[in-house]
Coordinates of C-alpha atoms in Angstrom, one line a residue:
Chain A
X17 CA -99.5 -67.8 -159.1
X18 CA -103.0 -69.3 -158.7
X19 CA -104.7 -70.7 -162.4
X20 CA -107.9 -69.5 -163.3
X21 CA -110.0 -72.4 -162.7
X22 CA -108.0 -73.2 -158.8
X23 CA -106.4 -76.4 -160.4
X24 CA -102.9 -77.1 -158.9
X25 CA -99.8 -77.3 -161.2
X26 CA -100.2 -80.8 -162.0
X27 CA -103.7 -81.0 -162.4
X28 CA -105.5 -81.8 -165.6
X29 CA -108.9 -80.7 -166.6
X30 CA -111.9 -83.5 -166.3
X31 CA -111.8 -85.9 -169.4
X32 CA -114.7 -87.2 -171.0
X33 CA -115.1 -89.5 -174.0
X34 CA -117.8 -90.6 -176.6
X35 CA -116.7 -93.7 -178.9
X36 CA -119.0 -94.7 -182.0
X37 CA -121.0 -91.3 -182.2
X38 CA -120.7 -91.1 -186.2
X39 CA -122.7 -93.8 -188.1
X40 CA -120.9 -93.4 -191.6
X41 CA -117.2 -94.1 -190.6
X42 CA -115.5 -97.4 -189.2
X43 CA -114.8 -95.8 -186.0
X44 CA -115.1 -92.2 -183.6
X45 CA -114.5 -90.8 -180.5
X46 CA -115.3 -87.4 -179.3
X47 CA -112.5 -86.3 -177.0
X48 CA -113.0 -83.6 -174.4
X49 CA -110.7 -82.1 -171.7
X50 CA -112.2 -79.4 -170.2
X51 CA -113.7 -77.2 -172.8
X52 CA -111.5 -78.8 -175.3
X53 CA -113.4 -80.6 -177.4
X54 CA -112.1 -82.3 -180.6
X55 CA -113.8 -85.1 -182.9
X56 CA -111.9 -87.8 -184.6
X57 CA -113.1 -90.1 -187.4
X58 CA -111.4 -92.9 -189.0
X59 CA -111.9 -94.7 -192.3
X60 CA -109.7 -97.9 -192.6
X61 CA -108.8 -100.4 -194.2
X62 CA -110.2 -98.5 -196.6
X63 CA -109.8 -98.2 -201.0
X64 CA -106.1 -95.7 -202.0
X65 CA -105.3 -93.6 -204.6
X66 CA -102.7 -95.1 -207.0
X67 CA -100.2 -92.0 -205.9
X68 CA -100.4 -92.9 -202.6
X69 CA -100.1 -96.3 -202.5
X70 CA -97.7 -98.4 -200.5
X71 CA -96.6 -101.7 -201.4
X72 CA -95.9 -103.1 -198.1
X73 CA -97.8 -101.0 -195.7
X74 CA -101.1 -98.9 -195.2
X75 CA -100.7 -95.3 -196.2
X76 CA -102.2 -93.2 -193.2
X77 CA -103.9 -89.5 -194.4
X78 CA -105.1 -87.1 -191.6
X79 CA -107.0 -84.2 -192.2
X80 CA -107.8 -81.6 -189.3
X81 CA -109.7 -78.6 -189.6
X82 CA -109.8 -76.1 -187.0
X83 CA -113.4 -74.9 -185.0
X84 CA -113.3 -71.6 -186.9
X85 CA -112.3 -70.7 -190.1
X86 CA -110.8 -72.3 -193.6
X87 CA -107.6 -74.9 -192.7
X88 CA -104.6 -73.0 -193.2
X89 CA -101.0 -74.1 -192.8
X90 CA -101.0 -74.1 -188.7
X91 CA -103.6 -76.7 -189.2
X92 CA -101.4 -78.9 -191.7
X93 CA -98.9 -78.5 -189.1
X94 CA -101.1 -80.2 -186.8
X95 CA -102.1 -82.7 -189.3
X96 CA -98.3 -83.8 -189.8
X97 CA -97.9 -84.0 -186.1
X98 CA -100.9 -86.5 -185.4
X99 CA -99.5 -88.3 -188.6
X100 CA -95.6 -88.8 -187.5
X101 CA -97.4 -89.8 -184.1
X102 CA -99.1 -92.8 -185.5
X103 CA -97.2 -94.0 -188.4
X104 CA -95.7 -95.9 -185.5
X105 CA -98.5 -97.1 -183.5
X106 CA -100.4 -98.2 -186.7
X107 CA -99.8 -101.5 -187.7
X108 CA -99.5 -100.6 -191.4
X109 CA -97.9 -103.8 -192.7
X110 CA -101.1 -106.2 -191.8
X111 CA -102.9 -104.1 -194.7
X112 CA -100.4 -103.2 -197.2
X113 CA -101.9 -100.9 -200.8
X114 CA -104.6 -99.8 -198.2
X115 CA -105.8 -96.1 -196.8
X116 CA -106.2 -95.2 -193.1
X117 CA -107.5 -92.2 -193.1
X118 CA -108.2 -89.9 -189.8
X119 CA -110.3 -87.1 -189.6
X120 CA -109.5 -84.4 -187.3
X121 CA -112.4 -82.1 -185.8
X122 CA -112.0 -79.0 -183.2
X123 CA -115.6 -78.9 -182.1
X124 CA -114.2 -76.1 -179.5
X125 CA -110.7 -75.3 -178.7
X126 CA -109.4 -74.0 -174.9
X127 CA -106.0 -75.1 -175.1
X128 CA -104.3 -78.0 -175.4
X129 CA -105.8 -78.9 -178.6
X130 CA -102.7 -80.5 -180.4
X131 CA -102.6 -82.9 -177.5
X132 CA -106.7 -83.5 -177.8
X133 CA -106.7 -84.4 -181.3
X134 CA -103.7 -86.9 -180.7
X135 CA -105.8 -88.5 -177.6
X136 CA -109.0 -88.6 -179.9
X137 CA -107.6 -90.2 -182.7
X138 CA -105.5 -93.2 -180.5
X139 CA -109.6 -93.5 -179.3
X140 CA -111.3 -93.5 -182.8
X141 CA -108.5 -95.7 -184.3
X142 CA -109.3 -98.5 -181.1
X143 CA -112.8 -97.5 -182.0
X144 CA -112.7 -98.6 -185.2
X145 CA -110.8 -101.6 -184.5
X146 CA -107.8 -100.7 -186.4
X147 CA -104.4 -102.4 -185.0
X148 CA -102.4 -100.6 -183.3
X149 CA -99.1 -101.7 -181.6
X150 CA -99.8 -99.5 -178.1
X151 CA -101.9 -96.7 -177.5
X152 CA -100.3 -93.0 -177.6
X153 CA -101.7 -90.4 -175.5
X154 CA -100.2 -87.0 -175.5
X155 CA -100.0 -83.8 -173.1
X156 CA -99.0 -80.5 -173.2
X157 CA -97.3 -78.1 -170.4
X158 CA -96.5 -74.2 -170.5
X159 CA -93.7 -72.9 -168.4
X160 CA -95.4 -69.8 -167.3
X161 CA -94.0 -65.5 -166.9
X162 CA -93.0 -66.5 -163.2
X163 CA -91.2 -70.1 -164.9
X164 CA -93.9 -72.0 -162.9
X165 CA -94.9 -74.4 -164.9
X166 CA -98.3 -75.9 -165.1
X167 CA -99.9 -79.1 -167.5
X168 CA -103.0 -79.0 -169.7
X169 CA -103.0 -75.2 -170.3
X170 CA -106.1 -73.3 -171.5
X171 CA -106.0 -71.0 -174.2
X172 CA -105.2 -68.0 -171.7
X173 CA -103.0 -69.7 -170.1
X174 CA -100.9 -70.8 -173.1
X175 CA -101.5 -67.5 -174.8
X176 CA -99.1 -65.6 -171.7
X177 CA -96.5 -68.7 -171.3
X178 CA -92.9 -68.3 -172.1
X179 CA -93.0 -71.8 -173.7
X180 CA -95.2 -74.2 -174.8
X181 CA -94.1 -78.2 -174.5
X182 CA -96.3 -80.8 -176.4
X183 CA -95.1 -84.7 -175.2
X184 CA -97.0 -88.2 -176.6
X185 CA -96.3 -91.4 -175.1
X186 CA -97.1 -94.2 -175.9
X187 CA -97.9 -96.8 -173.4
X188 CA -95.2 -98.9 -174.0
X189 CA -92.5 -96.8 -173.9
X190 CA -92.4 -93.7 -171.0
X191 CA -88.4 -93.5 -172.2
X192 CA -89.1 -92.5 -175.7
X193 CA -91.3 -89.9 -176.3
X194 CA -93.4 -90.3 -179.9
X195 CA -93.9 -87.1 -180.1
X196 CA -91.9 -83.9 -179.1
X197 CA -93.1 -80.4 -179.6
X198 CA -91.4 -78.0 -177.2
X199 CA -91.2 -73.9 -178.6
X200 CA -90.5 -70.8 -177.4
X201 CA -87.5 -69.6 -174.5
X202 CA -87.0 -72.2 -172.5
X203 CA -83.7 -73.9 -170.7
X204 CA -82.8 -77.7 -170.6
X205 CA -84.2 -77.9 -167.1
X206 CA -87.3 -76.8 -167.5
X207 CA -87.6 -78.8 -170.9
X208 CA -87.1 -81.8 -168.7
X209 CA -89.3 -80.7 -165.5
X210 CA -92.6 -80.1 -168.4
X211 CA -90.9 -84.1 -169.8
X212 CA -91.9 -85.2 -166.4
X213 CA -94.7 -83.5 -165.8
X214 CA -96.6 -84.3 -169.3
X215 CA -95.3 -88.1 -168.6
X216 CA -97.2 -88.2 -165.5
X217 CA -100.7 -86.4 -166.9
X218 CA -100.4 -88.9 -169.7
X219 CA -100.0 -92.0 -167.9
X220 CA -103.7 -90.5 -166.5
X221 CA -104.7 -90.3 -169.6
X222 CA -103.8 -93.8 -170.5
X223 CA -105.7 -95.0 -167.9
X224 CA -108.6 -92.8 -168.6
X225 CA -108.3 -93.9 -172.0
X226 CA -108.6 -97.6 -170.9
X227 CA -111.6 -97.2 -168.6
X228 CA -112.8 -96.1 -171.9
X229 CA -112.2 -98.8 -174.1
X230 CA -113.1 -101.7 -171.4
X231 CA -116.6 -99.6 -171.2
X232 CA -117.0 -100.0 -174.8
X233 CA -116.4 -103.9 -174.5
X234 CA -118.8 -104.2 -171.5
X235 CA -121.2 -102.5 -173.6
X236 CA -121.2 -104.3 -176.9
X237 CA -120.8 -108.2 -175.0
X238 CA -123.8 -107.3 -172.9
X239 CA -125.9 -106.2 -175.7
X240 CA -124.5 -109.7 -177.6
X241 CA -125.9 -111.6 -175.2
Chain B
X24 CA -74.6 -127.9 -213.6
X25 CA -74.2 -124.2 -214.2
X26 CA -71.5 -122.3 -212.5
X27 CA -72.3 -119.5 -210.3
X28 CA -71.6 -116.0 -211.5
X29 CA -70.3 -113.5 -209.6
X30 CA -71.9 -110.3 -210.3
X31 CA -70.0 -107.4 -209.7
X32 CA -72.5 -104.1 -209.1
X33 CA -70.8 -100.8 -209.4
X34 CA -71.2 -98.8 -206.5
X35 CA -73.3 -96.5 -208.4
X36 CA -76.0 -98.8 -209.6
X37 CA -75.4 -101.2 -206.2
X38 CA -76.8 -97.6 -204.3
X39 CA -79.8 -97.1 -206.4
X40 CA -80.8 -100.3 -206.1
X41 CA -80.1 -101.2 -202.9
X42 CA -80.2 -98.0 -201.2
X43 CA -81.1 -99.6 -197.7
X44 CA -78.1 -101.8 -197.9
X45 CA -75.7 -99.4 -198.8
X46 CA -76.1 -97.4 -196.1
X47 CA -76.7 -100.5 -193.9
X48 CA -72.5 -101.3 -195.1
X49 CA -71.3 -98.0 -194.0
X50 CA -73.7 -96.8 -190.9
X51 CA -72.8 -100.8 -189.3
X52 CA -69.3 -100.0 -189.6
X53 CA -69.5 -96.5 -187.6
X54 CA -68.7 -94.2 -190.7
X55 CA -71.1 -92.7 -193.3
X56 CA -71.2 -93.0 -197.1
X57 CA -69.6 -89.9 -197.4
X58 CA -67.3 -90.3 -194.4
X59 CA -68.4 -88.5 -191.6
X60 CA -68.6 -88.9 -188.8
X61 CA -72.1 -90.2 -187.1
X62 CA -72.8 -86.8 -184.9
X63 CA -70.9 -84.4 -187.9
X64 CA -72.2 -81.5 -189.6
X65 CA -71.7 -80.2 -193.2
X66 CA -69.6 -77.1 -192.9
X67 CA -72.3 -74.1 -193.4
X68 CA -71.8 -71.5 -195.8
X69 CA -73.9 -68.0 -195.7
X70 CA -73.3 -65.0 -198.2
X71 CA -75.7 -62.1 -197.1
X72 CA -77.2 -59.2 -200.0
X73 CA -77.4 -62.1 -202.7
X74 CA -80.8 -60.4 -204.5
X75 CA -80.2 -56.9 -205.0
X76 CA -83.8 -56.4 -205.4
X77 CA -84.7 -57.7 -202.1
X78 CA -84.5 -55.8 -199.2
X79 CA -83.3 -58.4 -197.1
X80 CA -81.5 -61.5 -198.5
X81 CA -79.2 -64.7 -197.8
X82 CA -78.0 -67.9 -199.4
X83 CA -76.9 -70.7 -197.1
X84 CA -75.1 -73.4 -198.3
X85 CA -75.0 -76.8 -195.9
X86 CA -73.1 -79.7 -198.4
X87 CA -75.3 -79.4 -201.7
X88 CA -78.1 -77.9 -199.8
X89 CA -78.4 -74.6 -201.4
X90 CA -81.4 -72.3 -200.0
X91 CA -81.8 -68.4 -201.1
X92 CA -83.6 -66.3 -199.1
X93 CA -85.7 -63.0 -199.9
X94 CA -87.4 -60.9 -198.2
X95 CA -89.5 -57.9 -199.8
X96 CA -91.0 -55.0 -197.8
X97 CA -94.4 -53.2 -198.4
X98 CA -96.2 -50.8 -196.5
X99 CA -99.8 -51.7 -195.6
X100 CA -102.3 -51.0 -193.0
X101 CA -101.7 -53.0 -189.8
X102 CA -104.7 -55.7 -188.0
X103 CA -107.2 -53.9 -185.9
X104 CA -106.5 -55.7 -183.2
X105 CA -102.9 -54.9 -183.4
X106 CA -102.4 -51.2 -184.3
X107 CA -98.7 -51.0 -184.0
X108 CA -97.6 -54.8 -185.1
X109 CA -96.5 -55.1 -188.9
X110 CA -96.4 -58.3 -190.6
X111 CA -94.0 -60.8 -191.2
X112 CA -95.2 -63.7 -193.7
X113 CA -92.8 -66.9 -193.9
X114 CA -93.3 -69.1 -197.3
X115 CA -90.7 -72.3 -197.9
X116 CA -90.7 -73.3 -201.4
X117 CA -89.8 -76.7 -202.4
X118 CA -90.3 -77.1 -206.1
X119 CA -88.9 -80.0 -208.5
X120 CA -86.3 -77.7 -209.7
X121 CA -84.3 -78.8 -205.8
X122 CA -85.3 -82.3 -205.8
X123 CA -86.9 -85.0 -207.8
X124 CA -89.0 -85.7 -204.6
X125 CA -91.6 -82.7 -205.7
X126 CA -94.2 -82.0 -207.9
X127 CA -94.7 -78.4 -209.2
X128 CA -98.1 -76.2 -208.5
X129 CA -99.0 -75.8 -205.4
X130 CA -97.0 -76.3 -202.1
X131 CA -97.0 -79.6 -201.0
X132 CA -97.6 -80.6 -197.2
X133 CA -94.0 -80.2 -196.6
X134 CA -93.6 -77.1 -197.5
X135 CA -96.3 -76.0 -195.7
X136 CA -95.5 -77.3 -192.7
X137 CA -91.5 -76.1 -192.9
X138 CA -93.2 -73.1 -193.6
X139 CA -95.8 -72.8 -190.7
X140 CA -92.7 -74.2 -188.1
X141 CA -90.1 -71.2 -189.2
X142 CA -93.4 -68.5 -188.9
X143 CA -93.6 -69.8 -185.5
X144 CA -90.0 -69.6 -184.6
X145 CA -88.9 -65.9 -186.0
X146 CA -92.0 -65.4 -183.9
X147 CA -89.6 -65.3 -181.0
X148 CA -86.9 -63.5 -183.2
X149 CA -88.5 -60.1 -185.0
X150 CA -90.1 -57.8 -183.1
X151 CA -93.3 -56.7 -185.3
X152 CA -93.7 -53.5 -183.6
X153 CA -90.1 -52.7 -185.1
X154 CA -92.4 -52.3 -188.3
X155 CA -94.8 -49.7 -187.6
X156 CA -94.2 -46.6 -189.4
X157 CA -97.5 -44.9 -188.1
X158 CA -99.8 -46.6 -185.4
X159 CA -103.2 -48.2 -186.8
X160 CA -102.4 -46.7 -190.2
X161 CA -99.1 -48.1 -192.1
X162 CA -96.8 -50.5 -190.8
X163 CA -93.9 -52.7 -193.1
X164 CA -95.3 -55.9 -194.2
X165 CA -92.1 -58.8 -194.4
X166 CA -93.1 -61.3 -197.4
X167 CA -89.7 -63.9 -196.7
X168 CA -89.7 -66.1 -199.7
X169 CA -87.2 -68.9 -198.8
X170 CA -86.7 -71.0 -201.7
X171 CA -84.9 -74.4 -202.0
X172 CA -82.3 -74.2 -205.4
X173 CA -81.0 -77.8 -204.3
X174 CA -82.0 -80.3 -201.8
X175 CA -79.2 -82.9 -200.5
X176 CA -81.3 -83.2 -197.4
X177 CA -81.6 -80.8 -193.6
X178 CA -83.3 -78.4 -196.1
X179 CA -85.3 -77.1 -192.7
X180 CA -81.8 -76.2 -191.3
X181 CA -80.5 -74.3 -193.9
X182 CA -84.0 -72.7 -194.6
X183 CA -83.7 -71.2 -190.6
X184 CA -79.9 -70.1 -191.5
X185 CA -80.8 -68.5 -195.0
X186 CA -84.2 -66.6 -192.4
X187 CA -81.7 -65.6 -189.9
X188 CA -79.2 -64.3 -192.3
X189 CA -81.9 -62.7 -194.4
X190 CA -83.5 -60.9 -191.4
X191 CA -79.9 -59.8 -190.4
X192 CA -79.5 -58.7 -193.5
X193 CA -82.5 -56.6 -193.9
X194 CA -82.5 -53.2 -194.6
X195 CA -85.9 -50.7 -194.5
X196 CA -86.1 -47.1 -195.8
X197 CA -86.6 -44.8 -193.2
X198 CA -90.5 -44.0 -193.9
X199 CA -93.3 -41.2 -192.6
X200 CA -96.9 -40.5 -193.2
X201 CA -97.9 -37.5 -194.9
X202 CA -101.4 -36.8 -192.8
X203 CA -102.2 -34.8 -194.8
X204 CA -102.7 -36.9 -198.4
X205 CA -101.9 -40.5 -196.4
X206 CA -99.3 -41.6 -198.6
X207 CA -96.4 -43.2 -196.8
X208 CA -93.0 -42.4 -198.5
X209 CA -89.4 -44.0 -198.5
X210 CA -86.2 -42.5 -198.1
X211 CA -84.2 -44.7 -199.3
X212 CA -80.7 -42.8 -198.3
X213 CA -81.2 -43.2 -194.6
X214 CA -81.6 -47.3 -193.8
X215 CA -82.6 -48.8 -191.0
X216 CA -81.4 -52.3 -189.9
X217 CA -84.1 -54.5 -187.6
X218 CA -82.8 -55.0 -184.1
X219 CA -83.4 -59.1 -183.7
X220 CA -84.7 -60.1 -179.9
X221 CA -82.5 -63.4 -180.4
X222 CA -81.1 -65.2 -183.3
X223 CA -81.4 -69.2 -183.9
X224 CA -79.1 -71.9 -184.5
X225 CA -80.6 -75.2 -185.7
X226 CA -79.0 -78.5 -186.1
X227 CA -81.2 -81.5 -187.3
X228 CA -80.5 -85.1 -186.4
X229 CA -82.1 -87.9 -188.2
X230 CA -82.1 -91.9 -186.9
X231 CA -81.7 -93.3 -190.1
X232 CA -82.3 -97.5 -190.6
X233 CA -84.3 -97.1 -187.6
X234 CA -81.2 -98.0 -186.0
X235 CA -78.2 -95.0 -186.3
X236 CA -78.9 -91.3 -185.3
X237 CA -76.6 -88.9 -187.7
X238 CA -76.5 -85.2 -187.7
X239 CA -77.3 -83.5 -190.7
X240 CA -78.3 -86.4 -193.2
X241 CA -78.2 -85.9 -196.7
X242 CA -80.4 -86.7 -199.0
X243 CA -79.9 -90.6 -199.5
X244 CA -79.8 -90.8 -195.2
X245 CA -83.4 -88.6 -195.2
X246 CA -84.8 -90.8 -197.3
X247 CA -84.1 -93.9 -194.7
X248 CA -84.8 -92.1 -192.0
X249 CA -87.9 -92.7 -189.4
X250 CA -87.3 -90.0 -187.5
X251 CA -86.3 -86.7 -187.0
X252 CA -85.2 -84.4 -183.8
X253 CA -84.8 -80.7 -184.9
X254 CA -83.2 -78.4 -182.0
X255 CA -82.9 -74.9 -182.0
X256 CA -80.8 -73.0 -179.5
X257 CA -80.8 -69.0 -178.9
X258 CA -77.5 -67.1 -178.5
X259 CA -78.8 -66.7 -175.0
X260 CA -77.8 -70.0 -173.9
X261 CA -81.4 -71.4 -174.2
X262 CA -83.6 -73.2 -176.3
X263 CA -85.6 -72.0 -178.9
X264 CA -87.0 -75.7 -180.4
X265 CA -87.2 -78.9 -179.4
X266 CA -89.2 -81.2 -182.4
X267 CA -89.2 -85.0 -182.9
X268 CA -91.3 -86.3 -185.5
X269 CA -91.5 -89.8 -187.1
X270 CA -91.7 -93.0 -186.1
X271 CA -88.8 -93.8 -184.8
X272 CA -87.3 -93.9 -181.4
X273 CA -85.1 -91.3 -179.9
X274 CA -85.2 -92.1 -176.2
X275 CA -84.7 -89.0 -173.3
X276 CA -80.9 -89.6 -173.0
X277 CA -80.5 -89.6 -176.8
X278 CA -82.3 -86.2 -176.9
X279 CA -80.1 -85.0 -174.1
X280 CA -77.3 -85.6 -176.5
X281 CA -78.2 -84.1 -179.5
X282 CA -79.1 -81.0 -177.4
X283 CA -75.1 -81.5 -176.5
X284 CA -74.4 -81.9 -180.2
X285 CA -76.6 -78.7 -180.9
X286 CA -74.8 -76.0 -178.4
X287 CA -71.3 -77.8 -180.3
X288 CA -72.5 -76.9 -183.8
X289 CA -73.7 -73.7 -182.6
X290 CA -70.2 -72.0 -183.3
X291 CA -70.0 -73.4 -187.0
X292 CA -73.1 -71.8 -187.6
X293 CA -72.8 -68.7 -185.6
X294 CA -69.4 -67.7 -187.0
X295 CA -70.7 -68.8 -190.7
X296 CA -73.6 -66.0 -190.3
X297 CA -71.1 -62.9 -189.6

């Protein structure tokens, strides 16, 4: 069964990335995958709220709010995802009684946009220099009607799949996922075919991710110079 | 020179105050504080009809986990864009009366996203256009209340049970449109039971210290735990739910195995819910 756009199976939609758009907060990126398009920004080391403080560790805080409409509870959802993802990766402990504090954007959604907003905030927290122990970048597959399965869905593509699998890896570790989101009717092989598949579209991502990050240190030495 | 005194904590106080090394002396010797086994389950208790009131109802208890259940019915006018669907709204509700862990008003971020997970999981079970009593003008609209009466952790597992049970459970008054004045009405004297595409069986495993992966923690193992892998299997022989969360690591094969673990439990669960 052909997709839409003629990618093959395996294929994931052109990335682009934008680091350092937003003036007002420590660090940004603006992640895009296609026509998926989400904005992160993060505050931190930044002041906490008494309730939330931790004695030995930096409480993280995301907030994510969809492209159209009020957040509802599906968008908490995706909050706690990117938050369980990180809590990880952060390394909380070098700035204990402190707030990190990511802010989630959908500036247009086509799919895949639990896996965007993961791969935008690993960019704005790199962005705004906060450490991290590896970087995490996350995928999603569908098993399609005809149990093909495909990566990096769009939003009609996901909408007709028989399940949707959501894996983040960090680069560190390809035998332990971070983050596991599979849902819907689907059998242990197939779980494990979309395992492999997601592994290998996020190792691109990694790498995308990196051309990234070295561009932004090419950029700011020459301009020191 | 001043002789060393041996203090002696009772176990009580020594687990409140050292919660992190008193599961550290059991978990390190392959048992658990309260004797299971690593990979066992509480045994799983479910008593449909509990609310009388309710059209559909359950309570599920797993341990000291106690969850009720209730679903109400109402008629109202189905979405535009989906004429013949009704509705079927999901709420968890985790309030201090369960747990010391909450605070009253309104739900917490928990809640909310227990809540949002189950919506998308009975998506796979009810069948919304089981609800339309008249296309594009009245259709049953589910309001499942699932509320926690006490949390000794896995309150997710026992909130799909008590959903499950309560869906089962359910029964709607045969109703019919009068065209004529537009009110729908109820006989209540001929019921109809909902016929479930699949029905769910969850077990929850926790890796608790970072180090030991348990099934169904209780509420002192939750509380250590840094992470969480929630599987969900159909009475089809396939799975419904695969979720890992938190921190910690639970590597492919690990996964493997608590899918394993899951299709093991299933039985419990499934023979609990007739």
């Amino acid at each position: 069964m052909a997709r839409p756009d003629r990618r093959d199976p395996s294929q994931i939609r052109a990335l682009h990335c934008v680091l350092g758009q937003l003036n007002r907060v420590d660090g940004s990126a603006q992640f895009s995958a296609g026509d998926t398009s989400v904005l992160c920004g993060v505050y931190g080391p930044v002041d906490v709220k008494l309730y939330d403080e931790k004695l030995d560790r930096a409480h993280i805080e995301v907030k994510f709010r969809p492209d159209i409409g009020v957040p509802t509870t599906k968008d908490k959802w995706v909050e706690d995802a990117v938050r369980s993802t990180f809590e990880r990766e952060i390394l909380g402990q070098l700035h204990p009684r402190t707030l990190v504090q990511i802010n989630v954007q959908v500036c247009q959604g086509d799919g895949s946009v639990d896996a965007a907003a993961i791969n935008a905030t690993t960019l704005a927290l790199i962005d705004a220099g906060i450490p991290l122990r590896a970087m995490v970048a996350a995928a999603t597959c569908v098993v399609r009607s005809d149990h093909s399965i495909i990566v990096d869905p769009t939003q009609e593509e996901a909408d007709s799949a028989l399940s949707t699998h959501t894996f983040a890896f960090s680069n560190l570790q390809t035998n332990s996922p971070a983050y596991v989101d599979s849902r819907g009717e689907f059998s242990i092989d197939e779980y494990n075919a979309c395992y492999d598949m997601c592994m290998a579209a996020v190792d691109r991502t990694l790498a995308f991710m990196r051309t990234v990050v070295e561009g932004k240190i090419l950029k700011e030495t020459q301009t020191a110079l | 020179m001043a002789s060393t005194e041996q203090l002696t904590f009772a176990i009580e106080t020594f687990k409140r105050i050292h919660p992190v090394e008193f599961q550290r002396r059991f978990l390190s010797q392959d048992t658990r504080h309260d004797g299971r086994a690593f990979l066992q389950f509480r045994a799983t208790h479910v008593v449909k009809g509990t609310i009388g009131t309710a059209q559909g109802s359950a309570t599920v208890r797993i341990g000291n986990t106690t969850v009720v259940c209730g679903i109400k019915a109402e008629v109202s006018e189905p979405d535009v864009n989906t004429p013949d669907q009704g509705y079927l709204a999901t709420n968890v509700d985790l309030s201090p009366i369960c747990s010391a862990n909450y605070r009253p008003g309104a739900p917490g971020d928990e809640a909310q996203v227990d809540s949002e997970h189950i919506f998308r999981l009975f998506g796979e079970v009810v069948d919304l256009k089981q609800l339309c009593i008249e296309n594009d003008q009245a259709v049953w609209s589910l309001s499942a209340d699932i509320v926690c009466l006490k949390s000794d952790g896995n309150v997710l597992d026992a909130a799909i049970i008590a959903l499950m049970a309560a869906v089962e459970d359910l029964k709607l008054p045969q109703a019919s449109l009068d065209p004529a004045t537009g009110v729908v009405s109820a006989d209540k004297a001929i019921e109809t039971q909902l016929t479930l595409r699949k029905r769910l069986f969850p077990a929850t495993f926790s890796l608790v210290d970072d180090a030991y992966l348990v099934a169904d923690a209780d509420d002192a193992e939750e509380r250590l735990a840094t992470a969480t892998l929630l599987v969900v299997l159909d009475d089809q022989g396939r799975l419904a739910n695969v979720w890992k969360r938190g921190a910690g690591t639970i590597d492919r094969p690990t996964i493997a195995r608590c899918i394993a673990e899951a299709k093991n439990h299933q039985n419990a669960v499934s023979s609990a819910l007739e």
